[in-house]
Amino acid sequence: MTAEPEVSVVIVAWRARDDVLRCLDSLAAHAGVHYEAIVVDDGSGDGTPDAVRERFAEARVVAKPVNEGLVKGRNDALELVRGRLVLMLDADTEVRPGAIAALAAALDRPGVGLVGPKLVHEDGTLQLSCRRWPPFFAPVVRRGPFARLNPEPASHRRHLMIDWDHATERSVVWLAGAAQMWHSDLPR
């Protein structure tokens, strides 16, 4: 019997076979912690389940016959996790060296409930993946005649956290679902 994984990595895919394989390759190369991979194929019809089973025999594959959506796929996978931590990744995410261990270490600090990494696009540019609370008047200044006068008001840039360096740790209000980690024993 093998030891329980530290992290259960969940990847939900729909018509993203090549992305899933790249994501799993990056996990194998850079996870840095004992993990299990759970791939939920959401009725893709593109051969994802067979491709994953062929290249990553240790991955657990859930092949759903029809697409039920990302949230349902993630919720279905939560029933299968065995790790102390859960890491949700979008299918097109590639893990970088040290990222998972750093997320786990940050999550183990008192008062931290959810963590996410700095996300970058394939070309290395920053992906704005966290937010502050939106200003009350955001809909007014982002739409209508005001938006034509100033398409990027300071309040919007602040909400999107464009003014933050994204290289340091900090509390945020919202994280993109592309990469999030939390303790698996949180109530569901």
PDB file of N, CA, C and O in Angstrom, residues 122-185:
ATOM      1  N   GLU A 122       1.429  32.102 -21.707  1.00  0.00           N
ATOM      2  CA  GLU A 122       2.478  31.319 -22.351  1.00  0.00           C
ATOM      3  C   GLU A 122       3.679  32.177 -22.765  1.00  0.00           C
ATOM      4  O   GLU A 122       4.817  31.725 -22.719  1.00  0.00           O
ATOM      5  N   ASP A 123       3.431  33.431 -23.122  1.00  0.00           N
ATOM      6  CA  ASP A 123       4.532  34.317 -23.529  1.00  0.00           C
ATOM      7  C   ASP A 123       5.232  34.984 -22.341  1.00  0.00           C
ATOM      8  O   ASP A 123       6.127  35.805 -22.516  1.00  0.00           O
ATOM      9  N   GLY A 124       4.814  34.634 -21.107  1.00  0.00           N
ATOM     10  CA  GLY A 124       5.453  35.163 -19.909  1.00  0.00           C
ATOM     11  C   GLY A 124       4.817  36.422 -19.352  1.00  0.00           C
ATOM     12  O   GLY A 124       5.222  36.889 -18.290  1.00  0.00           O
ATOM     13  N   THR A 125       3.839  36.976 -20.037  1.00  0.00           N
ATOM     14  CA  THR A 125       3.177  38.175 -19.521  1.00  0.00           C
ATOM     15  C   THR A 125       2.223  37.798 -18.389  1.00  0.00           C
ATOM     16  O   THR A 125       1.696  36.685 -18.337  1.00  0.00           O
ATOM     17  N   LEU A 126       2.003  38.730 -17.505  1.00  0.00           N
ATOM     18  CA  LEU A 126       1.168  38.516 -16.333  1.00  0.00           C
ATOM     19  C   LEU A 126      -0.283  38.278 -16.717  1.00  0.00           C
ATOM     20  O   LEU A 126      -0.841  38.976 -17.556  1.00  0.00           O
ATOM     21  N   GLN A 127      -0.893  37.293 -16.081  1.00  0.00           N
ATOM     22  CA  GLN A 127      -2.325  37.064 -16.206  1.00  0.00           C
ATOM     23  C   GLN A 127      -2.963  37.617 -14.938  1.00  0.00           C
ATOM     24  O   GLN A 127      -2.643  37.166 -13.834  1.00  0.00           O
ATOM     25  N   LEU A 128      -3.816  38.600 -15.075  1.00  0.00           N
ATOM     26  CA  LEU A 128      -4.450  39.211 -13.905  1.00  0.00           C
ATOM     27  C   LEU A 128      -5.440  38.204 -13.320  1.00  0.00           C
ATOM     28  O   LEU A 128      -6.533  38.014 -13.831  1.00  0.00           O
ATOM     29  N   SER A 129      -5.040  37.557 -12.225  1.00  0.00           N
ATOM     30  CA  SER A 129      -5.787  36.417 -11.717  1.00  0.00           C
ATOM     31  C   SER A 129      -6.298  36.595 -10.291  1.00  0.00           C
ATOM     32  O   SER A 129      -6.693  35.630  -9.651  1.00  0.00           O
ATOM     33  N   CYS A 130      -6.280  37.822  -9.790  1.00  0.00           N
ATOM     34  CA  CYS A 130      -6.825  38.093  -8.466  1.00  0.00           C
ATOM     35  C   CYS A 130      -7.453  39.479  -8.482  1.00  0.00           C
ATOM     36  O   CYS A 130      -7.194  40.276  -9.377  1.00  0.00           O
ATOM     37  N   ARG A 131      -8.300  39.714  -7.485  1.00  0.00           N
ATOM     38  CA  ARG A 131      -9.035  40.983  -7.447  1.00  0.00           C
ATOM     39  C   ARG A 131      -9.179  41.493  -6.016  1.00  0.00           C
ATOM     40  O   ARG A 131      -9.164  40.733  -5.060  1.00  0.00           O
ATOM     41  N   ARG A 132      -9.377  42.802  -5.934  1.00  0.00           N
ATOM     42  CA  ARG A 132      -9.845  43.448  -4.709  1.00  0.00           C
ATOM     43  C   ARG A 132     -11.363  43.562  -4.827  1.00  0.00           C
ATOM     44  O   ARG A 132     -11.931  43.298  -5.891  1.00  0.00           O
ATOM     45  N   TRP A 133     -11.999  44.049  -3.753  1.00  0.00           N
ATOM     46  CA  TRP A 133     -13.429  44.326  -3.837  1.00  0.00           C
ATOM     47  C   TRP A 133     -13.656  45.378  -4.920  1.00  0.00           C
ATOM     48  O   TRP A 133     -12.915  46.343  -4.994  1.00  0.00           O
ATOM     49  N   PRO A 134     -14.669  45.199  -5.742  1.00  0.00           N
ATOM     50  CA  PRO A 134     -14.933  46.221  -6.758  1.00  0.00           C
ATOM     51  C   PRO A 134     -15.537  47.463  -6.114  1.00  0.00           C
ATOM     52  O   PRO A 134     -16.263  47.362  -5.126  1.00  0.00           O
ATOM     53  N   PRO A 135     -15.233  48.629  -6.667  1.00  0.00           N
ATOM     54  CA  PRO A 135     -15.865  49.835  -6.134  1.00  0.00           C
ATOM     55  C   PRO A 135     -17.357  49.803  -6.441  1.00  0.00           C
ATOM     56  O   PRO A 135     -17.799  49.231  -7.437  1.00  0.00           O
ATOM     57  N   PHE A 136     -18.121  50.413  -5.576  1.00  0.00           N
ATOM     58  CA  PHE A 136     -19.576  50.428  -5.712  1.00  0.00           C
ATOM     59  C   PHE A 136     -20.013  50.965  -7.079  1.00  0.00           C
ATOM     60  O   PHE A 136     -20.950  50.484  -7.683  1.00  0.00           O
ATOM     61  N   PHE A 137     -19.304  51.953  -7.573  1.00  0.00           N
ATOM     62  CA  PHE A 137     -19.708  52.618  -8.814  1.00  0.00           C
ATOM     63  C   PHE A 137     -19.057  51.997 -10.059  1.00  0.00           C
ATOM     64  O   PHE A 137     -19.137  52.563 -11.147  1.00  0.00           O
ATOM     65  N   ALA A 138     -18.466  50.823  -9.943  1.00  0.00           N
ATOM     66  CA  ALA A 138     -17.780  50.189 -11.075  1.00  0.00           C
ATOM     67  C   ALA A 138     -18.658  50.030 -12.320  1.00  0.00           C
ATOM     68  O   ALA A 138     -18.218  50.346 -13.430  1.00  0.00           O
ATOM     69  N   PRO A 139     -19.893  49.543 -12.189  1.00  0.00           N
ATOM     70  CA  PRO A 139     -20.710  49.408 -13.408  1.00  0.00           C
ATOM     71  C   PRO A 139     -20.937  50.723 -14.141  1.00  0.00           C
ATOM     72  O   PRO A 139     -21.020  50.752 -15.368  1.00  0.00           O
ATOM     73  N   VAL A 140     -20.996  51.814 -13.402  1.00  0.00           N
ATOM     74  CA  VAL A 140     -21.246  53.116 -14.020  1.00  0.00           C
ATOM     75  C   VAL A 140     -20.019  53.590 -14.800  1.00  0.00           C
ATOM     76  O   VAL A 140     -20.147  54.065 -15.930  1.00  0.00           O
ATOM     77  N   VAL A 141     -18.836  53.455 -14.205  1.00  0.00           N
ATOM     78  CA  VAL A 141     -17.643  53.971 -14.880  1.00  0.00           C
ATOM     79  C   VAL A 141     -17.088  53.014 -15.931  1.00  0.00           C
ATOM     80  O   VAL A 141     -16.318  53.426 -16.787  1.00  0.00           O
ATOM     81  N   ARG A 142     -17.462  51.751 -15.896  1.00  0.00           N
ATOM     82  CA  ARG A 142     -16.947  50.778 -16.870  1.00  0.00           C
ATOM     83  C   ARG A 142     -17.849  50.626 -18.086  1.00  0.00           C
ATOM     84  O   ARG A 142     -17.474  49.986 -19.059  1.00  0.00           O
ATOM     85  N   ARG A 143     -19.062  51.165 -18.031  1.00  0.00           N
ATOM     86  CA  ARG A 143     -19.997  51.023 -19.146  1.00  0.00           C
ATOM     87  C   ARG A 143     -20.593  52.389 -19.479  1.00  0.00           C
ATOM     88  O   ARG A 143     -20.546  53.314 -18.699  1.00  0.00           O
ATOM     89  N   GLY A 144     -21.181  52.451 -20.634  1.00  0.00           N
ATOM     90  CA  GLY A 144     -21.867  53.673 -21.016  1.00  0.00           C
ATOM     91  C   GLY A 144     -20.911  54.787 -21.422  1.00  0.00           C
ATOM     92  O   GLY A 144     -19.761  54.558 -21.780  1.00  0.00           O
ATOM     93  N   PRO A 145     -21.379  56.023 -21.339  1.00  0.00           N
ATOM     94  CA  PRO A 145     -20.580  57.151 -21.825  1.00  0.00           C
ATOM     95  C   PRO A 145     -19.286  57.364 -21.045  1.00  0.00           C
ATOM     96  O   PRO A 145     -18.291  57.816 -21.599  1.00  0.00           O
ATOM     97  N   PHE A 146     -19.275  57.031 -19.773  1.00  0.00           N
ATOM     98  CA  PHE A 146     -18.051  57.213 -18.981  1.00  0.00           C
ATOM     99  C   PHE A 146     -16.912  56.333 -19.498  1.00  0.00           C
ATOM    100  O   PHE A 146     -15.755  56.730 -19.494  1.00  0.00           O
ATOM    101  N   ALA A 147     -17.240  55.125 -19.945  1.00  0.00           N
ATOM    102  CA  ALA A 147     -16.212  54.198 -20.440  1.00  0.00           C
ATOM    103  C   ALA A 147     -15.542  54.750 -21.693  1.00  0.00           C
ATOM    104  O   ALA A 147     -14.354  54.516 -21.916  1.00  0.00           O
ATOM    105  N   ARG A 148     -16.291  55.475 -22.510  1.00  0.00           N
ATOM    106  CA  ARG A 148     -15.692  56.056 -23.713  1.00  0.00           C
ATOM    107  C   ARG A 148     -14.732  57.186 -23.368  1.00  0.00           C
ATOM    108  O   ARG A 148     -13.734  57.390 -24.042  1.00  0.00           O
ATOM    109  N   LEU A 149     -15.022  57.888 -22.307  1.00  0.00           N
ATOM    110  CA  LEU A 149     -14.164  58.993 -21.887  1.00  0.00           C
ATOM    111  C   LEU A 149     -12.878  58.484 -21.219  1.00  0.00           C
ATOM    112  O   LEU A 149     -11.811  59.070 -21.390  1.00  0.00           O
ATOM    113  N   ASN A 150     -13.004  57.414 -20.449  1.00  0.00           N
ATOM    114  CA  ASN A 150     -11.856  56.863 -19.725  1.00  0.00           C
ATOM    115  C   ASN A 150     -12.033  55.342 -19.635  1.00  0.00           C
ATOM    116  O   ASN A 150     -12.614  54.837 -18.671  1.00  0.00           O
ATOM    117  N   PRO A 151     -11.541  54.592 -20.622  1.00  0.00           N
ATOM    118  CA  PRO A 151     -11.777  53.150 -20.651  1.00  0.00           C
ATOM    119  C   PRO A 151     -11.081  52.374 -19.529  1.00  0.00           C
ATOM    120  O   PRO A 151     -11.467  51.257 -19.233  1.00  0.00           O
ATOM    121  N   GLU A 152     -10.084  52.933 -18.908  1.00  0.00           N
ATOM    122  CA  GLU A 152      -9.374  52.268 -17.807  1.00  0.00           C
ATOM    123  C   GLU A 152      -9.261  53.195 -16.604  1.00  0.00           C
ATOM    124  O   GLU A 152      -8.180  53.668 -16.261  1.00  0.00           O
ATOM    125  N   PRO A 153     -10.378  53.455 -15.915  1.00  0.00           N
ATOM    126  CA  PRO A 153     -10.315  54.357 -14.759  1.00  0.00           C
ATOM    127  C   PRO A 153      -9.454  53.765 -13.643  1.00  0.00           C
ATOM    128  O   PRO A 153      -9.293  52.544 -13.544  1.00  0.00           O
ATOM    129  N   ALA A 154      -8.928  54.627 -12.813  1.00  0.00           N
ATOM    130  CA  ALA A 154      -8.059  54.194 -11.714  1.00  0.00           C
ATOM    131  C   ALA A 154      -8.758  53.186 -10.813  1.00  0.00           C
ATOM    132  O   ALA A 154      -8.140  52.229 -10.351  1.00  0.00           O
ATOM    133  N   SER A 155     -10.050  53.363 -10.584  1.00  0.00           N
ATOM    134  CA  SER A 155     -10.784  52.435  -9.713  1.00  0.00           C
ATOM    135  C   SER A 155     -10.810  51.020 -10.309  1.00  0.00           C
ATOM    136  O   SER A 155     -10.730  50.031  -9.590  1.00  0.00           O
ATOM    137  N   HIS A 156     -10.903  50.934 -11.624  1.00  0.00           N
ATOM    138  CA  HIS A 156     -10.904  49.629 -12.290  1.00  0.00           C
ATOM    139  C   HIS A 156      -9.515  48.991 -12.215  1.00  0.00           C
ATOM    140  O   HIS A 156      -9.384  47.796 -11.945  1.00  0.00           O
ATOM    141  N   ARG A 157      -8.481  49.770 -12.451  1.00  0.00           N
ATOM    142  CA  ARG A 157      -7.110  49.254 -12.356  1.00  0.00           C
ATOM    143  C   ARG A 157      -6.823  48.764 -10.944  1.00  0.00           C
ATOM    144  O   ARG A 157      -6.189  47.735 -10.743  1.00  0.00           O
ATOM    145  N   ARG A 158      -7.329  49.499  -9.954  1.00  0.00           N
ATOM    146  CA  ARG A 158      -7.137  49.077  -8.564  1.00  0.00           C
ATOM    147  C   ARG A 158      -7.882  47.768  -8.296  1.00  0.00           C
ATOM    148  O   ARG A 158      -7.346  46.860  -7.677  1.00  0.00           O
ATOM    149  N   HIS A 159      -9.127  47.660  -8.768  1.00  0.00           N
ATOM    150  CA  HIS A 159      -9.921  46.440  -8.596  1.00  0.00           C
ATOM    151  C   HIS A 159      -9.210  45.238  -9.217  1.00  0.00           C
ATOM    152  O   HIS A 159      -9.144  44.161  -8.619  1.00  0.00           O
ATOM    153  N   LEU A 160      -8.647  45.398 -10.401  1.00  0.00           N
ATOM    154  CA  LEU A 160      -7.932  44.322 -11.094  1.00  0.00           C
ATOM    155  C   LEU A 160      -6.534  44.077 -10.538  1.00  0.00           C
ATOM    156  O   LEU A 160      -5.847  43.166 -10.962  1.00  0.00           O
ATOM    157  N   MET A 161      -6.119  44.924  -9.610  1.00  0.00           N
ATOM    158  CA  MET A 161      -4.826  44.831  -8.941  1.00  0.00           C
ATOM    159  C   MET A 161      -3.657  45.036  -9.905  1.00  0.00           C
ATOM    160  O   MET A 161      -2.590  44.468  -9.748  1.00  0.00           O
ATOM    161  N   ILE A 162      -3.879  45.869 -10.909  1.00  0.00           N
ATOM    162  CA  ILE A 162      -2.822  46.205 -11.856  1.00  0.00           C
ATOM    163  C   ILE A 162      -1.701  46.966 -11.156  1.00  0.00           C
ATOM    164  O   ILE A 162      -0.541  46.880 -11.546  1.00  0.00           O
ATOM    165  N   ASP A 163      -2.036  47.657 -10.068  1.00  0.00           N
ATOM    166  CA  ASP A 163      -1.054  48.450  -9.334  1.00  0.00           C
ATOM    167  C   ASP A 163      -0.165  47.617  -8.405  1.00  0.00           C
ATOM    168  O   ASP A 163       0.767  48.134  -7.813  1.00  0.00           O
ATOM    169  N   TRP A 164      -0.431  46.326  -8.281  1.00  0.00           N
ATOM    170  CA  TRP A 164       0.357  45.446  -7.407  1.00  0.00           C
ATOM    171  C   TRP A 164       1.387  44.702  -8.238  1.00  0.00           C
ATOM    172  O   TRP A 164       1.132  44.347  -9.382  1.00  0.00           O
ATOM    173  N   ASP A 165       2.546  44.420  -7.666  1.00  0.00           N
ATOM    174  CA  ASP A 165       3.639  43.805  -8.430  1.00  0.00           C
ATOM    175  C   ASP A 165       3.429  42.317  -8.753  1.00  0.00           C
ATOM    176  O   ASP A 165       4.112  41.771  -9.603  1.00  0.00           O
ATOM    177  N   HIS A 166       2.525  41.634  -8.093  1.00  0.00           N
ATOM    178  CA  HIS A 166       2.232  40.215  -8.315  1.00  0.00           C
ATOM    179  C   HIS A 166       3.440  39.309  -8.062  1.00  0.00           C
ATOM    180  O   HIS A 166       3.448  38.158  -8.474  1.00  0.00           O
ATOM    181  N   ALA A 167       4.444  39.837  -7.396  1.00  0.00           N
ATOM    182  CA  ALA A 167       5.636  39.042  -7.075  1.00  0.00           C
ATOM    183  C   ALA A 167       5.724  38.763  -5.578  1.00  0.00           C
ATOM    184  O   ALA A 167       6.533  37.944  -5.158  1.00  0.00           O
ATOM    185  N   THR A 168       4.894  39.430  -4.802  1.00  0.00           N
ATOM    186  CA  THR A 168       4.908  39.253  -3.353  1.00  0.00           C
ATOM    187  C   THR A 168       3.591  38.617  -2.912  1.00  0.00           C
ATOM    188  O   THR A 168       2.600  38.651  -3.636  1.00  0.00           O
ATOM    189  N   GLU A 169       3.597  38.057  -1.714  1.00  0.00           N
ATOM    190  CA  GLU A 169       2.379  37.459  -1.174  1.00  0.00           C
ATOM    191  C   GLU A 169       1.491  38.538  -0.576  1.00  0.00           C
ATOM    192  O   GLU A 169       1.988  39.509  -0.028  1.00  0.00           O
ATOM    193  N   ARG A 170       0.181  38.336  -0.691  1.00  0.00           N
ATOM    194  CA  ARG A 170      -0.764  39.257  -0.074  1.00  0.00           C
ATOM    195  C   ARG A 170      -2.148  38.626  -0.054  1.00  0.00           C
ATOM    196  O   ARG A 170      -2.425  37.691  -0.797  1.00  0.00           O
ATOM    197  N   SER A 171      -2.999  39.161   0.783  1.00  0.00           N
ATOM    198  CA  SER A 171      -4.392  38.737   0.828  1.00  0.00           C
ATOM    199  C   SER A 171      -5.133  39.365  -0.347  1.00  0.00           C
ATOM    200  O   SER A 171      -4.861  40.507  -0.718  1.00  0.00           O
ATOM    201  N   VAL A 172      -6.068  38.611  -0.890  1.00  0.00           N
ATOM    202  CA  VAL A 172      -6.911  39.104  -1.978  1.00  0.00           C
ATOM    203  C   VAL A 172      -8.351  38.689  -1.698  1.00  0.00           C
ATOM    204  O   VAL A 172      -8.612  37.820  -0.875  1.00  0.00           O
ATOM    205  N   VAL A 173      -9.272  39.284  -2.414  1.00  0.00           N
ATOM    206  CA  VAL A 173     -10.687  38.975  -2.244  1.00  0.00           C
ATOM    207  C   VAL A 173     -11.105  37.823  -3.151  1.00  0.00           C
ATOM    208  O   VAL A 173     -11.955  37.010  -2.789  1.00  0.00           O
ATOM    209  N   TRP A 174     -10.528  37.738  -4.327  1.00  0.00           N
ATOM    210  CA  TRP A 174     -10.952  36.786  -5.348  1.00  0.00           C
ATOM    211  C   TRP A 174      -9.737  36.237  -6.072  1.00  0.00           C
ATOM    212  O   TRP A 174      -8.794  36.976  -6.343  1.00  0.00           O
ATOM    213  N   LEU A 175      -9.748  34.934  -6.363  1.00  0.00           N
ATOM    214  CA  LEU A 175      -8.690  34.277  -7.140  1.00  0.00           C
ATOM    215  C   LEU A 175      -9.303  33.581  -8.346  1.00  0.00           C
ATOM    216  O   LEU A 175     -10.360  32.959  -8.222  1.00  0.00           O
ATOM    217  N   ALA A 176      -8.631  33.614  -9.460  1.00  0.00           N
ATOM    218  CA  ALA A 176      -9.081  32.877 -10.636  1.00  0.00           C
ATOM    219  C   ALA A 176      -9.074  31.385 -10.335  1.00  0.00           C
ATOM    220  O   ALA A 176      -8.221  30.883  -9.599  1.00  0.00           O
ATOM    221  N   GLY A 177     -10.007  30.681 -10.909  1.00  0.00           N
ATOM    222  CA  GLY A 177     -10.111  29.238 -10.691  1.00  0.00           C
ATOM    223  C   GLY A 177      -9.075  28.423 -11.434  1.00  0.00           C
ATOM    224  O   GLY A 177      -9.006  27.211 -11.258  1.00  0.00           O
ATOM    225  N   ALA A 178      -8.247  29.045 -12.236  1.00  0.00           N
ATOM    226  CA  ALA A 178      -7.255  28.315 -13.032  1.00  0.00           C
ATOM    227  C   ALA A 178      -6.284  27.521 -12.177  1.00  0.00           C
ATOM    228  O   ALA A 178      -5.806  26.464 -12.585  1.00  0.00           O
ATOM    229  N   ALA A 179      -5.994  28.011 -10.974  1.00  0.00           N
ATOM    230  CA  ALA A 179      -5.077  27.326 -10.059  1.00  0.00           C
ATOM    231  C   ALA A 179      -5.376  27.790  -8.642  1.00  0.00           C
ATOM    232  O   ALA A 179      -5.072  28.923  -8.292  1.00  0.00           O
ATOM    233  N   GLN A 180      -5.982  26.903  -7.859  1.00  0.00           N
ATOM    234  CA  GLN A 180      -6.319  27.213  -6.474  1.00  0.00           C
ATOM    235  C   GLN A 180      -6.042  25.992  -5.613  1.00  0.00           C
ATOM    236  O   GLN A 180      -6.298  24.865  -6.028  1.00  0.00           O
ATOM    237  N   MET A 181      -5.551  26.222  -4.384  1.00  0.00           N
ATOM    238  CA  MET A 181      -5.307  25.130  -3.455  1.00  0.00           C
ATOM    239  C   MET A 181      -5.958  25.427  -2.109  1.00  0.00           C
ATOM    240  O   MET A 181      -5.958  26.574  -1.669  1.00  0.00           O
ATOM    241  N   TRP A 182      -6.501  24.370  -1.480  1.00  0.00           N
ATOM    242  CA  TRP A 182      -7.086  24.468  -0.150  1.00  0.00           C
ATOM    243  C   TRP A 182      -6.985  23.123   0.555  1.00  0.00           C
ATOM    244  O   TRP A 182      -6.657  22.111  -0.071  1.00  0.00           O
ATOM    245  N   HIS A 183      -7.273  23.121   1.860  1.00  0.00           N
ATOM    246  CA  HIS A 183      -7.271  21.872   2.634  1.00  0.00           C
ATOM    247  C   HIS A 183      -8.458  21.024   2.237  1.00  0.00           C
ATOM    248  O   HIS A 183      -9.587  21.515   2.145  1.00  0.00           O
ATOM    249  N   SER A 184      -8.215  19.739   2.043  1.00  0.00           N
ATOM    250  CA  SER A 184      -9.286  18.847   1.585  1.00  0.00           C
ATOM    251  C   SER A 184     -10.360  18.600   2.636  1.00  0.00           C
ATOM    252  O   SER A 184     -11.446  18.151   2.297  1.00  0.00           O
ATOM    253  N   ASP A 185     -10.075  18.899   3.891  1.00  0.00           N
ATOM    254  CA  ASP A 185     -11.075  18.645   4.933  1.00  0.00           C
ATOM    255  C   ASP A 185     -12.031  19.817   5.151  1.00  0.00           C
ATOM    256  O   ASP A 185     -12.839  19.786   6.080  1.00  0.00           O
TER     257      ASP A 185
END
